[in-house]
PDB file of C-alpha atoms in Angstrom:
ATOM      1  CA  UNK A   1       0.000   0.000   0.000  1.00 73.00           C
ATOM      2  CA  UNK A   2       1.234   3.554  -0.853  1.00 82.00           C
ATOM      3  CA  UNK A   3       1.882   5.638   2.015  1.00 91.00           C
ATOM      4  CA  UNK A   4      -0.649   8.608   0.534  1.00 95.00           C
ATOM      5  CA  UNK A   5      -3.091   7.544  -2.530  1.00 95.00           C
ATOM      6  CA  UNK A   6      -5.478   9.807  -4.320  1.00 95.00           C
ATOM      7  CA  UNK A   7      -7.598   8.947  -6.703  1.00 87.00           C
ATOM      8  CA  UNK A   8      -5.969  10.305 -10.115  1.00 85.00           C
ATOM      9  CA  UNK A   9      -9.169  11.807 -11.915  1.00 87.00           C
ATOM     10  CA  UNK A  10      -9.068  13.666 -14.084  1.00 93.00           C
ATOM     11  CA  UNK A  11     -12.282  15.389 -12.843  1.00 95.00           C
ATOM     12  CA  UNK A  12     -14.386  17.617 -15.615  1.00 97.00           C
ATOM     13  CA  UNK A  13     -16.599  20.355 -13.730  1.00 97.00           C
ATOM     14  CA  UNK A  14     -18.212  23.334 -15.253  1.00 98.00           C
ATOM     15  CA  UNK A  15     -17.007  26.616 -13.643  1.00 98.00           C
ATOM     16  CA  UNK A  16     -19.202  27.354 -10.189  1.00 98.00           C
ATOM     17  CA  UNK A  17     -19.276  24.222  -9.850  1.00 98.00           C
ATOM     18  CA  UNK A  18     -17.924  22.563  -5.782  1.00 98.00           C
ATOM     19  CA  UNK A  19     -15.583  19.549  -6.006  1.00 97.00           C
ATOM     20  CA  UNK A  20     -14.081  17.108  -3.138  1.00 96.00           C
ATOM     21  CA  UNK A  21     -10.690  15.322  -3.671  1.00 94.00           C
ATOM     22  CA  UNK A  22     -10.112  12.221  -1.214  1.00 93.00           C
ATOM     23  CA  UNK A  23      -6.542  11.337   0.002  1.00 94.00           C
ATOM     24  CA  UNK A  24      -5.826   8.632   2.394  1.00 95.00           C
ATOM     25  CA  UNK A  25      -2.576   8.103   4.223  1.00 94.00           C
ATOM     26  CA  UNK A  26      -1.006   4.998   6.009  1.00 91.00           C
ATOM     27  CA  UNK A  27       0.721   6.255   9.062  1.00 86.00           C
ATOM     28  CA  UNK A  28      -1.734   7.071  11.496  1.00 83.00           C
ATOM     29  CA  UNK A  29       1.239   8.571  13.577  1.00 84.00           C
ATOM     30  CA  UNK A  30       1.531  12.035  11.000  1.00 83.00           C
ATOM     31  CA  UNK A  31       0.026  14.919  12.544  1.00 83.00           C
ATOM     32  CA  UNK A  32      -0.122  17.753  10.009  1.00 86.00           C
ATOM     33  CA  UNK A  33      -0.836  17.272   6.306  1.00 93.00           C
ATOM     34  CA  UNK A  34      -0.752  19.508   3.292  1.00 95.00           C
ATOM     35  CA  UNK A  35      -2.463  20.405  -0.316  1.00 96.00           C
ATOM     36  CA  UNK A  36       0.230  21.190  -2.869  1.00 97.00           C
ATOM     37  CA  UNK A  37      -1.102  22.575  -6.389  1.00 98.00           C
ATOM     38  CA  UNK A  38       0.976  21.925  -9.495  1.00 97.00           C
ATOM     39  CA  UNK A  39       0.428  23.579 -12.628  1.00 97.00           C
ATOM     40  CA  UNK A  40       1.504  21.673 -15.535  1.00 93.00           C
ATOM     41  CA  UNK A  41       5.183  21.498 -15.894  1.00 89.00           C
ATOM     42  CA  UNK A  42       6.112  23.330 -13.374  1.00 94.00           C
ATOM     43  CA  UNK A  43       6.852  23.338  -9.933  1.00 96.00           C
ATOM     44  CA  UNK A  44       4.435  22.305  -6.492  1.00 97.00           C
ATOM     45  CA  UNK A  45       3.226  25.251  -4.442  1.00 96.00           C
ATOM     46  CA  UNK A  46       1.722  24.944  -1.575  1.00 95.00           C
ATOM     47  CA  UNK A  47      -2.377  24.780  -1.503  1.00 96.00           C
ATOM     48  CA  UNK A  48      -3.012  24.809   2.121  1.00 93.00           C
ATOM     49  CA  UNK A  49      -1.603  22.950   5.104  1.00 91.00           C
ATOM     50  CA  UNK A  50      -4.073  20.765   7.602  1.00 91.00           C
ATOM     51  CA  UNK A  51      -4.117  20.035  11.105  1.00 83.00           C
ATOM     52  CA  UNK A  52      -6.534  18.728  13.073  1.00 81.00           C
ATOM     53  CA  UNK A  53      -9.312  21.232  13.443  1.00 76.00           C
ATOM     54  CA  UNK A  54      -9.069  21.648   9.699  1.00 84.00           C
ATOM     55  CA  UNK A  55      -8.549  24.827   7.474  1.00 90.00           C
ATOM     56  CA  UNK A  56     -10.209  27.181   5.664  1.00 92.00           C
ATOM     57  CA  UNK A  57      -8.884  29.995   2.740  1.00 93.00           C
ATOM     58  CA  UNK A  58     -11.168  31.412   0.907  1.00 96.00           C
ATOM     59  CA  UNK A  59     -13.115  28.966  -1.323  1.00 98.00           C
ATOM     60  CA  UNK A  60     -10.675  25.879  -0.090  1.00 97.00           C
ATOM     61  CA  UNK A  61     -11.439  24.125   2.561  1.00 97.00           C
ATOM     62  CA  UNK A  62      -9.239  21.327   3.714  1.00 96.00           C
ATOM     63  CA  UNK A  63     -10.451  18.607   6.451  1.00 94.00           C
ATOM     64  CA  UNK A  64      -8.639  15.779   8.144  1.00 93.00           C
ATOM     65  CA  UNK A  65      -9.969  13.093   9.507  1.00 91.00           C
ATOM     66  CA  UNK A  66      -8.047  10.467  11.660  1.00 90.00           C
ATOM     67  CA  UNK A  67     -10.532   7.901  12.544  1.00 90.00           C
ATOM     68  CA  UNK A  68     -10.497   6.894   9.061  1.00 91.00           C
ATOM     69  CA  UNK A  69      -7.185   8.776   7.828  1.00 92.00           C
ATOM     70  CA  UNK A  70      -8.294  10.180   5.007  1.00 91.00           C
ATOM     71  CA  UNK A  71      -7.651  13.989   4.256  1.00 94.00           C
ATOM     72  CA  UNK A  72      -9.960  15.773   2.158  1.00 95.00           C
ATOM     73  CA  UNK A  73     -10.010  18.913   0.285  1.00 96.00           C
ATOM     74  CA  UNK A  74     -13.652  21.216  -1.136  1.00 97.00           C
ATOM     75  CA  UNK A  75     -12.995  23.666  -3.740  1.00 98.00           C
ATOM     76  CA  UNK A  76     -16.044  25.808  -3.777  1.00 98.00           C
ATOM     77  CA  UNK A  77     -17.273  28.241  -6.814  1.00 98.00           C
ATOM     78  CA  UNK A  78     -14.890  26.590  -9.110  1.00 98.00           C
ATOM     79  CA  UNK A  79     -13.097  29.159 -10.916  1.00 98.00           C
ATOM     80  CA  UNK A  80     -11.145  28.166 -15.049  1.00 98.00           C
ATOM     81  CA  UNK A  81      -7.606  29.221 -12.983  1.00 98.00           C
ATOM     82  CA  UNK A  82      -8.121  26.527 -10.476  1.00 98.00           C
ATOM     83  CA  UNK A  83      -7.329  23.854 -13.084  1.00 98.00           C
ATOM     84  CA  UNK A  84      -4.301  21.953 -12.303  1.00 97.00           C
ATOM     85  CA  UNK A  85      -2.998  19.410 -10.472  1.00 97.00           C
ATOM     86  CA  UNK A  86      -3.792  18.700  -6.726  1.00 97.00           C
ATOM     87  CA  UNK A  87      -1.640  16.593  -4.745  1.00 97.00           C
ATOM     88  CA  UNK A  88      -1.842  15.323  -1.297  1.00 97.00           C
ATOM     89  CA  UNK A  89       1.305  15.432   0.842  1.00 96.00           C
ATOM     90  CA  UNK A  90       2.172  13.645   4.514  1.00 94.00           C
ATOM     91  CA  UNK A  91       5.059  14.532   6.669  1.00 90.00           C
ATOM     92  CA  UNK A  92       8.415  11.709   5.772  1.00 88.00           C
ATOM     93  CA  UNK A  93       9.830  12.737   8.781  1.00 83.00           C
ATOM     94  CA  UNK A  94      12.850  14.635   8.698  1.00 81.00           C
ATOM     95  CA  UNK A  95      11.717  17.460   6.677  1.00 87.00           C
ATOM     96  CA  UNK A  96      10.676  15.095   3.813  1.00 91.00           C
ATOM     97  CA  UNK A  97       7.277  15.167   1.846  1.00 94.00           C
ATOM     98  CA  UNK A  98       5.883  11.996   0.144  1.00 96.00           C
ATOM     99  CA  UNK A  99       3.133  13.284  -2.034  1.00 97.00           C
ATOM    100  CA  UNK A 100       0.197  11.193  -3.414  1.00 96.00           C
ATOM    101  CA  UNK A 101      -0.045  10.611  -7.168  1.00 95.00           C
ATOM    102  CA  UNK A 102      -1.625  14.068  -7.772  1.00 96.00           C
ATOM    103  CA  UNK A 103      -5.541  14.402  -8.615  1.00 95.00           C
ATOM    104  CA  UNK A 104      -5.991  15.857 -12.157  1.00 96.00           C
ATOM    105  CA  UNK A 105      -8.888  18.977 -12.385  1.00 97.00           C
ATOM    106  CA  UNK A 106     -10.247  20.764 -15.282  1.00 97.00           C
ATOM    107  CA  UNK A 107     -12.733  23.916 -15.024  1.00 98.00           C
ATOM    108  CA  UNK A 108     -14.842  24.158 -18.709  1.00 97.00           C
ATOM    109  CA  UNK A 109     -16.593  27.014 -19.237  1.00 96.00           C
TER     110      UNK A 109
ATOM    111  CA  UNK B   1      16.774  36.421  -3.360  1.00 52.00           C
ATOM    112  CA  UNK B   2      13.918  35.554  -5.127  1.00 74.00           C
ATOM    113  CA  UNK B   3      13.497  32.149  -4.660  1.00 94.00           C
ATOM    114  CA  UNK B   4      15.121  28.425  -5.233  1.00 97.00           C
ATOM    115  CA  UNK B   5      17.139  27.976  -8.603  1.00 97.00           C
ATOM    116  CA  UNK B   6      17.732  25.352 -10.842  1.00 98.00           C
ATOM    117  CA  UNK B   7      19.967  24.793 -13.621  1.00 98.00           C
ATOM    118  CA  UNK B   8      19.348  23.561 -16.452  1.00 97.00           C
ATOM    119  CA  UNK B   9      15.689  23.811 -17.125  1.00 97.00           C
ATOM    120  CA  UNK B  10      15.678  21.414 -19.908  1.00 97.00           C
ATOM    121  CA  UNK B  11      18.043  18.719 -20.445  1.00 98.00           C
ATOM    122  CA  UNK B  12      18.144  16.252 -23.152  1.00 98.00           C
ATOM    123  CA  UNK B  13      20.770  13.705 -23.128  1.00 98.00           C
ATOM    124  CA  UNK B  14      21.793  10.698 -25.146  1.00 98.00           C
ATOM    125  CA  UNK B  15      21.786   6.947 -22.838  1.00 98.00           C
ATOM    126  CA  UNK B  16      24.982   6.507 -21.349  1.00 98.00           C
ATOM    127  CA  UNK B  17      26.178   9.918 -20.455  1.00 98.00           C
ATOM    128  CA  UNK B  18      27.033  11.543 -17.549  1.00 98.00           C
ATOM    129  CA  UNK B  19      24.535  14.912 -16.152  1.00 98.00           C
ATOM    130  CA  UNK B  20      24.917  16.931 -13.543  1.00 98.00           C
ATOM    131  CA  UNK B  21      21.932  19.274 -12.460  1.00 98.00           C
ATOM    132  CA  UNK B  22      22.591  22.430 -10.387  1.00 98.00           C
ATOM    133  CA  UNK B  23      20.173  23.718  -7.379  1.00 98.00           C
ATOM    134  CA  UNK B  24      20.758  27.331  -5.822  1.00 98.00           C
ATOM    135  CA  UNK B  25      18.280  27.288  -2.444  1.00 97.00           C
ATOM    136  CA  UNK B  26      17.013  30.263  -0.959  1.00 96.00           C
ATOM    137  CA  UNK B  27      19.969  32.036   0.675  1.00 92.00           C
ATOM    138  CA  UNK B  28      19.075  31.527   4.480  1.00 91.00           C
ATOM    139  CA  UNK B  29      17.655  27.878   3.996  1.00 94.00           C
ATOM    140  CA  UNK B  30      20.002  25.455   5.907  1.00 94.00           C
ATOM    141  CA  UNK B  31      17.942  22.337   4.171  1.00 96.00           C
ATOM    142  CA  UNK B  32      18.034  21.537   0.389  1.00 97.00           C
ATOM    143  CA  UNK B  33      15.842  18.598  -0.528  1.00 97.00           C
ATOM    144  CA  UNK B  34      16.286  16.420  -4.218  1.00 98.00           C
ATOM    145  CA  UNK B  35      13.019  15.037  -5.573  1.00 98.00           C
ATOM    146  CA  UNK B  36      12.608  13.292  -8.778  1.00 97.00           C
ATOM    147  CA  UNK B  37       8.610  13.190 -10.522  1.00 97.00           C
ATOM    148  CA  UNK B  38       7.695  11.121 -13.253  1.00 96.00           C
ATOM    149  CA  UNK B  39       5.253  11.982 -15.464  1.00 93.00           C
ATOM    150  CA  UNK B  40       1.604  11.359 -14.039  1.00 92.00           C
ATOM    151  CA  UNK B  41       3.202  10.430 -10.421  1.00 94.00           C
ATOM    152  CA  UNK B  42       3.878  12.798  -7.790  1.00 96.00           C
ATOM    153  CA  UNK B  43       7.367  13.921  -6.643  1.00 97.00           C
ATOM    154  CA  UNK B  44       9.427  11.456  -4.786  1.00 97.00           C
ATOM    155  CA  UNK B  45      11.788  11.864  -2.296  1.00 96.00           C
ATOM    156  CA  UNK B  46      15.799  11.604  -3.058  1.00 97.00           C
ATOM    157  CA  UNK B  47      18.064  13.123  -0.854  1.00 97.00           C
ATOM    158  CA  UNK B  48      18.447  15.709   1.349  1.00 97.00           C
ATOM    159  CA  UNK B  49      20.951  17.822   3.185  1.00 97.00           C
ATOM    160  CA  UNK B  50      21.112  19.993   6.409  1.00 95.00           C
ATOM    161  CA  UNK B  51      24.250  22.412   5.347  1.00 95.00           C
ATOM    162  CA  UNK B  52      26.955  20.402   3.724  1.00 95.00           C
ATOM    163  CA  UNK B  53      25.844  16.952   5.199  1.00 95.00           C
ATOM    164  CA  UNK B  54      23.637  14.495   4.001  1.00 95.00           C
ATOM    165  CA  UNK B  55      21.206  12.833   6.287  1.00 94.00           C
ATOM    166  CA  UNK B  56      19.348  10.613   4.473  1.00 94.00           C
ATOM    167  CA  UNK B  57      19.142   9.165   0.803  1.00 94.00           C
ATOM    168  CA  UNK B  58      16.112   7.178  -0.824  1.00 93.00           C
ATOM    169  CA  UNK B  59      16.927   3.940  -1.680  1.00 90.00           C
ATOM    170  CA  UNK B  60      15.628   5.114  -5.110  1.00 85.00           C
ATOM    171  CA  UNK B  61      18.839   7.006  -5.367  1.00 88.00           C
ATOM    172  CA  UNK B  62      20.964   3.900  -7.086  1.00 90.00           C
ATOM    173  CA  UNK B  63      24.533   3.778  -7.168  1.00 93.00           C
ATOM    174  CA  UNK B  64      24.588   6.052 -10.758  1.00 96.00           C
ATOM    175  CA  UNK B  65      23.404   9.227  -8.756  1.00 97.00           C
ATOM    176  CA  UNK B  66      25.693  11.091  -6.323  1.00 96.00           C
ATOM    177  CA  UNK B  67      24.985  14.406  -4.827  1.00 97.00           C
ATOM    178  CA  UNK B  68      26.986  17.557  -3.097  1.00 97.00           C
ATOM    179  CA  UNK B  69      26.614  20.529  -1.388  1.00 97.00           C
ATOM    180  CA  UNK B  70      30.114  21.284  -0.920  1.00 92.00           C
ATOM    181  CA  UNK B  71      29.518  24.399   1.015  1.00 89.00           C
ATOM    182  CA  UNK B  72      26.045  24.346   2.395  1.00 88.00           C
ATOM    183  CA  UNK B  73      25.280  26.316  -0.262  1.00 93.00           C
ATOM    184  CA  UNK B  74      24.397  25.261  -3.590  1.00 97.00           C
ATOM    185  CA  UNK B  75      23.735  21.674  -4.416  1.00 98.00           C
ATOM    186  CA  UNK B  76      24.686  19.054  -7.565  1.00 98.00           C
ATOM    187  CA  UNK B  77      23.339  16.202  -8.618  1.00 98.00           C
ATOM    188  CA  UNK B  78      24.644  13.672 -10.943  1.00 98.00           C
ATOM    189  CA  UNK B  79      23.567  10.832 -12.875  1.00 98.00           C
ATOM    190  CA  UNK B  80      26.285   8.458 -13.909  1.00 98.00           C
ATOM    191  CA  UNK B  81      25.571   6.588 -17.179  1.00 97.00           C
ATOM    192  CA  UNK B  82      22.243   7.459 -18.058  1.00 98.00           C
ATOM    193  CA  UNK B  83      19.115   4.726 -18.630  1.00 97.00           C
ATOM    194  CA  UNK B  84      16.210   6.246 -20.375  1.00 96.00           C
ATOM    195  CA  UNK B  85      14.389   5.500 -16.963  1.00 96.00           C
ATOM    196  CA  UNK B  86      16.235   8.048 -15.785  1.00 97.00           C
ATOM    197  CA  UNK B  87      13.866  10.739 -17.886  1.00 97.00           C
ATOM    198  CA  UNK B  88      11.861  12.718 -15.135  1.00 97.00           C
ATOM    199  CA  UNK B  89      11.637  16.544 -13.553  1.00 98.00           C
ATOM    200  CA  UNK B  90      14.009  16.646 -10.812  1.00 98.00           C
ATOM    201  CA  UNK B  91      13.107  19.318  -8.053  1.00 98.00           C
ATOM    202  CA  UNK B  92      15.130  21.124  -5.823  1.00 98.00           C
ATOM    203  CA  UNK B  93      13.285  22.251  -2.442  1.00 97.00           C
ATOM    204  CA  UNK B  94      14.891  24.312   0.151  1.00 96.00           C
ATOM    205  CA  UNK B  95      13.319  25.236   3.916  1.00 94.00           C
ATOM    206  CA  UNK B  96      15.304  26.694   6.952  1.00 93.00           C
ATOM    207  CA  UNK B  97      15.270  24.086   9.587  1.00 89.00           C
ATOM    208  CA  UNK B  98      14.724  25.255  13.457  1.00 87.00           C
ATOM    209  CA  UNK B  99      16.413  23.855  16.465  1.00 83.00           C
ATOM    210  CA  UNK B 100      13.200  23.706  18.276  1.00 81.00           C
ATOM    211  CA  UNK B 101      12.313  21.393  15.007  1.00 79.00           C
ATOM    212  CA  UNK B 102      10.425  23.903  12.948  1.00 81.00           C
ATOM    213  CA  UNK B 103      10.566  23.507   9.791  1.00 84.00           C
ATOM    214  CA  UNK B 104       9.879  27.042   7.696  1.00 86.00           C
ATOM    215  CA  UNK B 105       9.670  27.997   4.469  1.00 88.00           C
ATOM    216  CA  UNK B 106       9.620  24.942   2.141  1.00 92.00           C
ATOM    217  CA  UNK B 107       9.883  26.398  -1.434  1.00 95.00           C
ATOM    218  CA  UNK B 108      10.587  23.920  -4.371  1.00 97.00           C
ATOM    219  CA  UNK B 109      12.545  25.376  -7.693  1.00 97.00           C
ATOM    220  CA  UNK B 110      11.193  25.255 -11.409  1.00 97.00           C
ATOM    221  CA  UNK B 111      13.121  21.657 -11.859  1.00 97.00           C
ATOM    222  CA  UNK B 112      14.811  20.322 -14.466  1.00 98.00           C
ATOM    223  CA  UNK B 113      13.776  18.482 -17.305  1.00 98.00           C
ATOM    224  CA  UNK B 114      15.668  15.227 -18.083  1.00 98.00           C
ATOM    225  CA  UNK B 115      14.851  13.520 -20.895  1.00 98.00           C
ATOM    226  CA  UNK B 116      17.545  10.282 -22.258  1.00 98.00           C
ATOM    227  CA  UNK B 117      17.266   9.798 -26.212  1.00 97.00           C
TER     228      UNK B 117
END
């Protein structure tokens, strides 16, 4: 099993609309998570970063939930510039990140 | 400073030569990170150094790659003898690491593009 797996999409939505990206992780000992977004060939950024009482910014909202450990992420009022690449991303330990596979969007007018 | 720096951006080599990739981090960033992404895959883990030592290395990082940061400044990394397997981005991350543990400031660079013809 993969330490974080997303499912890979891509999702289609028509602008306004709200999507939810799942992410589960395996070690239940992690304690902060984050949402990286990644244009197309170029580099990560970081999305958002989650902790236990979850976070909000904007129209993002990012949730984690350790019963089940599974980290989700709601993108409200979807805008054409939110297209990209999502990717979920646990703590390594040590400063390293192991990101998920990535979960593919795409706005249409 | 404006950010983390990376040199080449593209790289296209033939199989079997040598490459060696260049990383500038963010000037006050004591870590510097090495992550390779393939395409559809997110990035994976390499190597990663706190100054001029490094602490830990992926066992993904086979006995063709070597990497330096001579002066806890700027990083290398090479590939020895190049497999077409070898074609990915390869980012370069930097963050200034704490003593209380903190970790601030991750930023990755643009990458470089490897691709073996």
């Amino acid at each position: 099993r993969k330490e974080v797996e997303q499912d890979p999409g891509p999702f289609n939505v028509p602008e306004g609309a709200t999507v939810a990206f799942n992410c589960t992780y395996s070690n239940s000992a992690s304690q902060s998570f984050f949402w990286y977004r990644q244009d197309c060939r170029k580099e990560p950024k970081l999305l958002m970063s989650v902790y236990s009482s979850g976070n909000e910014d904007g129209r993002f909202t990012a949730q984690l939930n350790r019963a089940s450990q599974y980290i989700s992420l709601l993108i409200r009022d979807s805008k054409l510039s939110d297209s990209a690449t999502y990717l979920c991303v646990a703590p390594g330990g040590g400063g390293k990140l192991i990101f998920g596979q990535g979960t593919e969007l795409s706005v249409k007018p | 400073d404006t950010g983390v720096s990376q040199n080449p951006r593209h790289k296209i080599t033939k199989r079997g030569q040598n490459v060696t990739f260049r990383c500038d981090p963010i000037s006050e960033h004591n870590r510097l990170y090495w992550y390779r992404q393939t395409l559809g895959q997110g990035p994976e883990f390499l190597t990663y150094f706190q100054n001029e030592a490094q602490l830990e290395k992926s066992r993904l990082l086979s006995d063709r790659f070597s990497a330096e940061r001579p002066k806890g400044s700027f990083s290398t990394l090479e590939i020895q003898r190049t497999e077409q397997g070898d074609s990915a981005m390869y980012l370069c991350a930097s963050s200034l690491w704490g003593t209380g543990g903190q970790e601030y400031g991750y930023t990755f660079g643009s990458g470089t593009r490897l691709t073996v013809v």
